[in-house]
Amino acid sequence: PPSIPRRMTVPPPTGGSAGGPAGGSADAQSDGAPRPPVLVVDDNRDNTEIIARYLGVRGYPITVAHSGDEALALFEQVRPSLVLLDVMMPGRDGWEVCQLMKQHPVLGRRVRVIMVTALDAWDDKRHAIQTGADDYVTKPFELPDLAARVDRNAAMLRPDA
């Protein structure tokens, strides 16, 4: 299969985009504030591509990882404000990755982690909170609902981040 770039910024749709050609970049919200960078982590490449494209056209700078180890390396490089993290991945699972991200001495305080998983039991949600996750989305999901969750978490980012 074709490889997906690690960093994917999708331009906004032409025509009705806010701000027009001179009105800012794809990384700006409708109020002019920049969108925070997002790291999307899932071993399923179809999932990462769909999420990256959907959030990318909404102005979020997107970086994609397909494993826990890749996610941790990119976390250090990209310093995302939001992480969408699958749980069930080979190697390091999402629980461990979330815990390591949240324990990071510099970045852990400022990142918000949204677990995106097919696990929907109450115990799984409790485990997500215990590992430091800030939010939880169950697969399958509707893309507008996921975008609303991302927007809500972006609004909760620490101002000193």
PDB file of C-alpha atoms in Angstrom:
ATOM      1  CA  PRO A   1       0.000   0.000   0.000  1.00  0.00           C
ATOM      2  CA  PRO A   2       1.145   3.584  -0.552  1.00  0.00           C
ATOM      3  CA  SER A   3       2.850   5.158   2.422  1.00  0.00           C
ATOM      4  CA  ILE A   4       1.158   7.975   4.301  1.00  0.00           C
ATOM      5  CA  PRO A   5       3.379  10.935   5.133  1.00  0.00           C
ATOM      6  CA  ARG A   6       4.129  11.327   8.822  1.00  0.00           C
ATOM      7  CA  ARG A   7       3.106  14.968   8.731  1.00  0.00           C
ATOM      8  CA  MET A   8       0.007  15.676   6.732  1.00  0.00           C
ATOM      9  CA  THR A   9      -1.465  19.140   6.402  1.00  0.00           C
ATOM     10  CA  VAL A  10      -4.477  19.160   4.164  1.00  0.00           C
ATOM     11  CA  PRO A  11      -5.393  22.529   2.652  1.00  0.00           C
ATOM     12  CA  PRO A  12      -8.876  23.876   3.400  1.00  0.00           C
ATOM     13  CA  PRO A  13     -11.500  23.464   0.700  1.00  0.00           C
ATOM     14  CA  THR A  14     -11.535  26.244  -1.875  1.00  0.00           C
ATOM     15  CA  GLY A  15     -14.499  28.531  -2.372  1.00  0.00           C
ATOM     16  CA  GLY A  16     -16.116  29.232   0.978  1.00  0.00           C
ATOM     17  CA  SER A  17     -13.076  29.199   3.238  1.00  0.00           C
ATOM     18  CA  ALA A  18     -12.976  31.869   5.897  1.00  0.00           C
ATOM     19  CA  GLY A  19     -10.460  34.599   5.393  1.00  0.00           C
ATOM     20  CA  GLY A  20      -9.910  34.031   1.673  1.00  0.00           C
ATOM     21  CA  PRO A  21      -6.458  33.862   0.139  1.00  0.00           C
ATOM     22  CA  ALA A  22      -5.055  36.756   2.190  1.00  0.00           C
ATOM     23  CA  GLY A  23      -6.853  35.861   5.409  1.00  0.00           C
ATOM     24  CA  GLY A  24      -4.487  33.459   7.101  1.00  0.00           C
ATOM     25  CA  SER A  25      -3.268  29.906   6.906  1.00  0.00           C
ATOM     26  CA  ALA A  26      -4.909  26.506   7.098  1.00  0.00           C
ATOM     27  CA  ASP A  27      -3.812  26.415  10.738  1.00  0.00           C
ATOM     28  CA  ALA A  28      -6.175  29.220  11.795  1.00  0.00           C
ATOM     29  CA  GLN A  29      -9.618  28.915  13.347  1.00  0.00           C
ATOM     30  CA  SER A  30     -12.501  31.088  12.183  1.00  0.00           C
ATOM     31  CA  ASP A  31     -11.610  33.569  14.966  1.00  0.00           C
ATOM     32  CA  GLY A  32      -8.043  33.812  13.636  1.00  0.00           C
ATOM     33  CA  ALA A  33      -6.428  31.797  16.450  1.00  0.00           C
ATOM     34  CA  PRO A  34      -4.098  29.020  15.298  1.00  0.00           C
ATOM     35  CA  ARG A  35      -5.247  25.419  15.647  1.00  0.00           C
ATOM     36  CA  PRO A  36      -3.096  23.279  17.936  1.00  0.00           C
ATOM     37  CA  PRO A  37      -0.994  20.472  16.424  1.00  0.00           C
ATOM     38  CA  VAL A  38      -2.527  16.989  16.629  1.00  0.00           C
ATOM     39  CA  LEU A  39      -0.790  13.608  16.682  1.00  0.00           C
ATOM     40  CA  VAL A  40      -3.023  10.804  15.364  1.00  0.00           C
ATOM     41  CA  VAL A  41      -1.871   7.330  16.462  1.00  0.00           C
ATOM     42  CA  ASP A  42      -3.417   4.133  15.108  1.00  0.00           C
ATOM     43  CA  ASP A  43      -1.894   1.008  13.576  1.00  0.00           C
ATOM     44  CA  ASN A  44      -4.746   0.983  11.023  1.00  0.00           C
ATOM     45  CA  ARG A  45      -3.570   3.214   8.172  1.00  0.00           C
ATOM     46  CA  ASP A  46      -7.098   3.703   6.855  1.00  0.00           C
ATOM     47  CA  ASN A  47      -8.155   5.134  10.214  1.00  0.00           C
ATOM     48  CA  THR A  48      -5.215   7.534  10.402  1.00  0.00           C
ATOM     49  CA  GLU A  49      -5.733   8.735   6.840  1.00  0.00           C
ATOM     50  CA  ILE A  50      -9.461   9.387   7.317  1.00  0.00           C
ATOM     51  CA  ILE A  51      -8.966  11.202  10.634  1.00  0.00           C
ATOM     52  CA  ALA A  52      -5.980  13.186   9.343  1.00  0.00           C
ATOM     53  CA  ARG A  53      -7.827  14.375   6.255  1.00  0.00           C
ATOM     54  CA  TYR A  54     -11.001  15.242   8.161  1.00  0.00           C
ATOM     55  CA  LEU A  55      -9.214  17.266  10.835  1.00  0.00           C
ATOM     56  CA  GLY A  56      -6.701  18.666   8.354  1.00  0.00           C
ATOM     57  CA  VAL A  57      -9.364  20.388   6.286  1.00  0.00           C
ATOM     58  CA  ARG A  58     -10.550  21.961   9.526  1.00  0.00           C
ATOM     59  CA  GLY A  59      -7.179  23.617   9.957  1.00  0.00           C
ATOM     60  CA  TYR A  60      -5.466  21.263  12.391  1.00  0.00           C
ATOM     61  CA  PRO A  61      -1.802  20.523  11.633  1.00  0.00           C
ATOM     62  CA  ILE A  62      -1.701  16.716  11.671  1.00  0.00           C
ATOM     63  CA  THR A  63       1.118  14.275  12.307  1.00  0.00           C
ATOM     64  CA  VAL A  64       0.480  10.534  11.972  1.00  0.00           C
ATOM     65  CA  ALA A  65       2.088   7.577  13.776  1.00  0.00           C
ATOM     66  CA  HIS A  66       1.304   3.897  13.257  1.00  0.00           C
ATOM     67  CA  SER A  67       2.833   2.405  16.413  1.00  0.00           C
ATOM     68  CA  GLY A  68       3.392   3.292  20.026  1.00  0.00           C
ATOM     69  CA  ASP A  69       7.150   3.670  19.608  1.00  0.00           C
ATOM     70  CA  GLU A  70       6.721   5.892  16.546  1.00  0.00           C
ATOM     71  CA  ALA A  71       4.177   7.964  18.485  1.00  0.00           C
ATOM     72  CA  LEU A  72       6.594   8.499  21.374  1.00  0.00           C
ATOM     73  CA  ALA A  73       9.398   9.571  19.015  1.00  0.00           C
ATOM     74  CA  LEU A  74       7.102  12.002  17.163  1.00  0.00           C
ATOM     75  CA  PHE A  75       5.721  13.282  20.477  1.00  0.00           C
ATOM     76  CA  GLU A  76       9.218  14.541  21.321  1.00  0.00           C
ATOM     77  CA  GLN A  77       9.782  16.021  17.838  1.00  0.00           C
ATOM     78  CA  VAL A  78       6.400  17.561  17.029  1.00  0.00           C
ATOM     79  CA  ARG A  79       5.311  18.460  20.581  1.00  0.00           C
ATOM     80  CA  PRO A  80       1.584  18.125  19.813  1.00  0.00           C
ATOM     81  CA  SER A  81      -1.047  19.744  21.990  1.00  0.00           C
ATOM     82  CA  LEU A  82      -3.574  16.979  21.298  1.00  0.00           C
ATOM     83  CA  VAL A  83      -3.068  13.243  20.773  1.00  0.00           C
ATOM     84  CA  LEU A  84      -5.722  10.925  19.335  1.00  0.00           C
ATOM     85  CA  LEU A  85      -4.552   7.523  20.532  1.00  0.00           C
ATOM     86  CA  ASP A  86      -5.741   4.039  19.642  1.00  0.00           C
ATOM     87  CA  VAL A  87      -5.440   1.463  22.425  1.00  0.00           C
ATOM     88  CA  MET A  88      -5.025  -1.879  20.697  1.00  0.00           C
ATOM     89  CA  MET A  89      -1.735  -1.701  18.784  1.00  0.00           C
ATOM     90  CA  PRO A  90       1.096  -4.202  18.459  1.00  0.00           C
ATOM     91  CA  GLY A  91       4.106  -3.504  20.663  1.00  0.00           C
ATOM     92  CA  ARG A  92       3.398  -0.649  23.053  1.00  0.00           C
ATOM     93  CA  ASP A  93      -0.345  -0.325  23.445  1.00  0.00           C
ATOM     94  CA  GLY A  94      -2.198   2.948  23.846  1.00  0.00           C
ATOM     95  CA  TRP A  95      -2.446   2.601  27.616  1.00  0.00           C
ATOM     96  CA  GLU A  96       1.346   2.535  27.976  1.00  0.00           C
ATOM     97  CA  VAL A  97       1.864   5.295  25.401  1.00  0.00           C
ATOM     98  CA  CYS A  98      -0.655   7.549  27.159  1.00  0.00           C
ATOM     99  CA  GLN A  99       0.978   6.993  30.529  1.00  0.00           C
ATOM    100  CA  LEU A 100       4.467   7.729  29.144  1.00  0.00           C
ATOM    101  CA  MET A 101       3.256  10.891  27.392  1.00  0.00           C
ATOM    102  CA  LYS A 102       1.516  12.169  30.501  1.00  0.00           C
ATOM    103  CA  GLN A 103       4.613  11.451  32.622  1.00  0.00           C
ATOM    104  CA  HIS A 104       6.888  13.433  30.291  1.00  0.00           C
ATOM    105  CA  PRO A 105       8.608  16.070  32.471  1.00  0.00           C
ATOM    106  CA  VAL A 106       8.014  18.949  30.031  1.00  0.00           C
ATOM    107  CA  LEU A 107       5.273  17.987  27.597  1.00  0.00           C
ATOM    108  CA  GLY A 108       3.100  15.868  29.887  1.00  0.00           C
ATOM    109  CA  ARG A 109       1.469  18.824  31.641  1.00  0.00           C
ATOM    110  CA  ARG A 110       0.349  20.523  28.438  1.00  0.00           C
ATOM    111  CA  VAL A 111      -0.865  17.669  26.216  1.00  0.00           C
ATOM    112  CA  ARG A 112      -4.443  16.410  26.087  1.00  0.00           C
ATOM    113  CA  VAL A 113      -4.858  12.752  25.137  1.00  0.00           C
ATOM    114  CA  ILE A 114      -8.075  11.450  23.597  1.00  0.00           C
ATOM    115  CA  MET A 115      -8.288   7.668  23.518  1.00  0.00           C
ATOM    116  CA  VAL A 116      -9.973   6.501  20.299  1.00  0.00           C
ATOM    117  CA  THR A 117     -10.764   2.807  20.605  1.00  0.00           C
ATOM    118  CA  ALA A 118     -13.205  -0.022  19.958  1.00  0.00           C
ATOM    119  CA  LEU A 119     -13.078  -0.860  23.673  1.00  0.00           C
ATOM    120  CA  ASP A 120     -16.311   0.381  25.192  1.00  0.00           C
ATOM    121  CA  ALA A 121     -16.578  -1.297  28.602  1.00  0.00           C
ATOM    122  CA  TRP A 122     -16.775   0.861  31.704  1.00  0.00           C
ATOM    123  CA  ASP A 123     -13.530  -0.693  33.001  1.00  0.00           C
ATOM    124  CA  ASP A 124     -11.728   0.396  29.819  1.00  0.00           C
ATOM    125  CA  LYS A 125     -12.869   3.982  30.298  1.00  0.00           C
ATOM    126  CA  ARG A 126     -11.765   3.886  33.934  1.00  0.00           C
ATOM    127  CA  HIS A 127      -8.386   2.499  32.855  1.00  0.00           C
ATOM    128  CA  ALA A 128      -8.041   5.366  30.343  1.00  0.00           C
ATOM    129  CA  ILE A 129      -8.535   7.921  33.124  1.00  0.00           C
ATOM    130  CA  GLN A 130      -6.056   6.062  35.344  1.00  0.00           C
ATOM    131  CA  THR A 131      -3.388   6.200  32.613  1.00  0.00           C
ATOM    132  CA  GLY A 132      -3.932   9.949  32.235  1.00  0.00           C
ATOM    133  CA  ALA A 133      -6.302  10.207  29.264  1.00  0.00           C
ATOM    134  CA  ASP A 134      -8.374  13.380  29.095  1.00  0.00           C
ATOM    135  CA  ASP A 135     -11.182  12.048  26.902  1.00  0.00           C
ATOM    136  CA  TYR A 136     -12.468   8.823  25.374  1.00  0.00           C
ATOM    137  CA  VAL A 137     -14.107   8.181  21.985  1.00  0.00           C
ATOM    138  CA  THR A 138     -15.497   4.764  21.091  1.00  0.00           C
ATOM    139  CA  LYS A 139     -15.137   3.326  17.575  1.00  0.00           C
ATOM    140  CA  PRO A 140     -17.021   3.368  15.368  1.00  0.00           C
ATOM    141  CA  PHE A 141     -17.673   7.101  15.573  1.00  0.00           C
ATOM    142  CA  GLU A 142     -19.086   9.806  13.367  1.00  0.00           C
ATOM    143  CA  LEU A 143     -16.393  12.162  12.069  1.00  0.00           C
ATOM    144  CA  PRO A 144     -18.324  15.340  13.035  1.00  0.00           C
ATOM    145  CA  ASP A 145     -18.580  13.983  16.598  1.00  0.00           C
ATOM    146  CA  LEU A 146     -14.843  13.301  16.703  1.00  0.00           C
ATOM    147  CA  ALA A 147     -14.115  16.807  15.370  1.00  0.00           C
ATOM    148  CA  ALA A 148     -16.376  18.293  18.067  1.00  0.00           C
ATOM    149  CA  ARG A 149     -14.462  16.319  20.715  1.00  0.00           C
ATOM    150  CA  VAL A 150     -11.149  17.583  19.310  1.00  0.00           C
ATOM    151  CA  ASP A 151     -12.472  21.163  19.262  1.00  0.00           C
ATOM    152  CA  ARG A 152     -13.642  20.846  22.865  1.00  0.00           C
ATOM    153  CA  ASN A 153     -10.289  19.499  24.023  1.00  0.00           C
ATOM    154  CA  ALA A 154      -8.428  22.177  22.063  1.00  0.00           C
ATOM    155  CA  ALA A 155     -10.488  24.795  23.910  1.00  0.00           C
ATOM    156  CA  MET A 156      -9.378  23.256  27.235  1.00  0.00           C
ATOM    157  CA  LEU A 157      -5.656  23.499  26.548  1.00  0.00           C
ATOM    158  CA  ARG A 158      -3.683  25.276  29.236  1.00  0.00           C
ATOM    159  CA  PRO A 159      -3.012  28.883  28.249  1.00  0.00           C
ATOM    160  CA  ASP A 160       0.617  28.593  29.381  1.00  0.00           C
ATOM    161  CA  ALA A 161       1.191  25.614  27.097  1.00  0.00           C
TER     162      ALA A 161
END
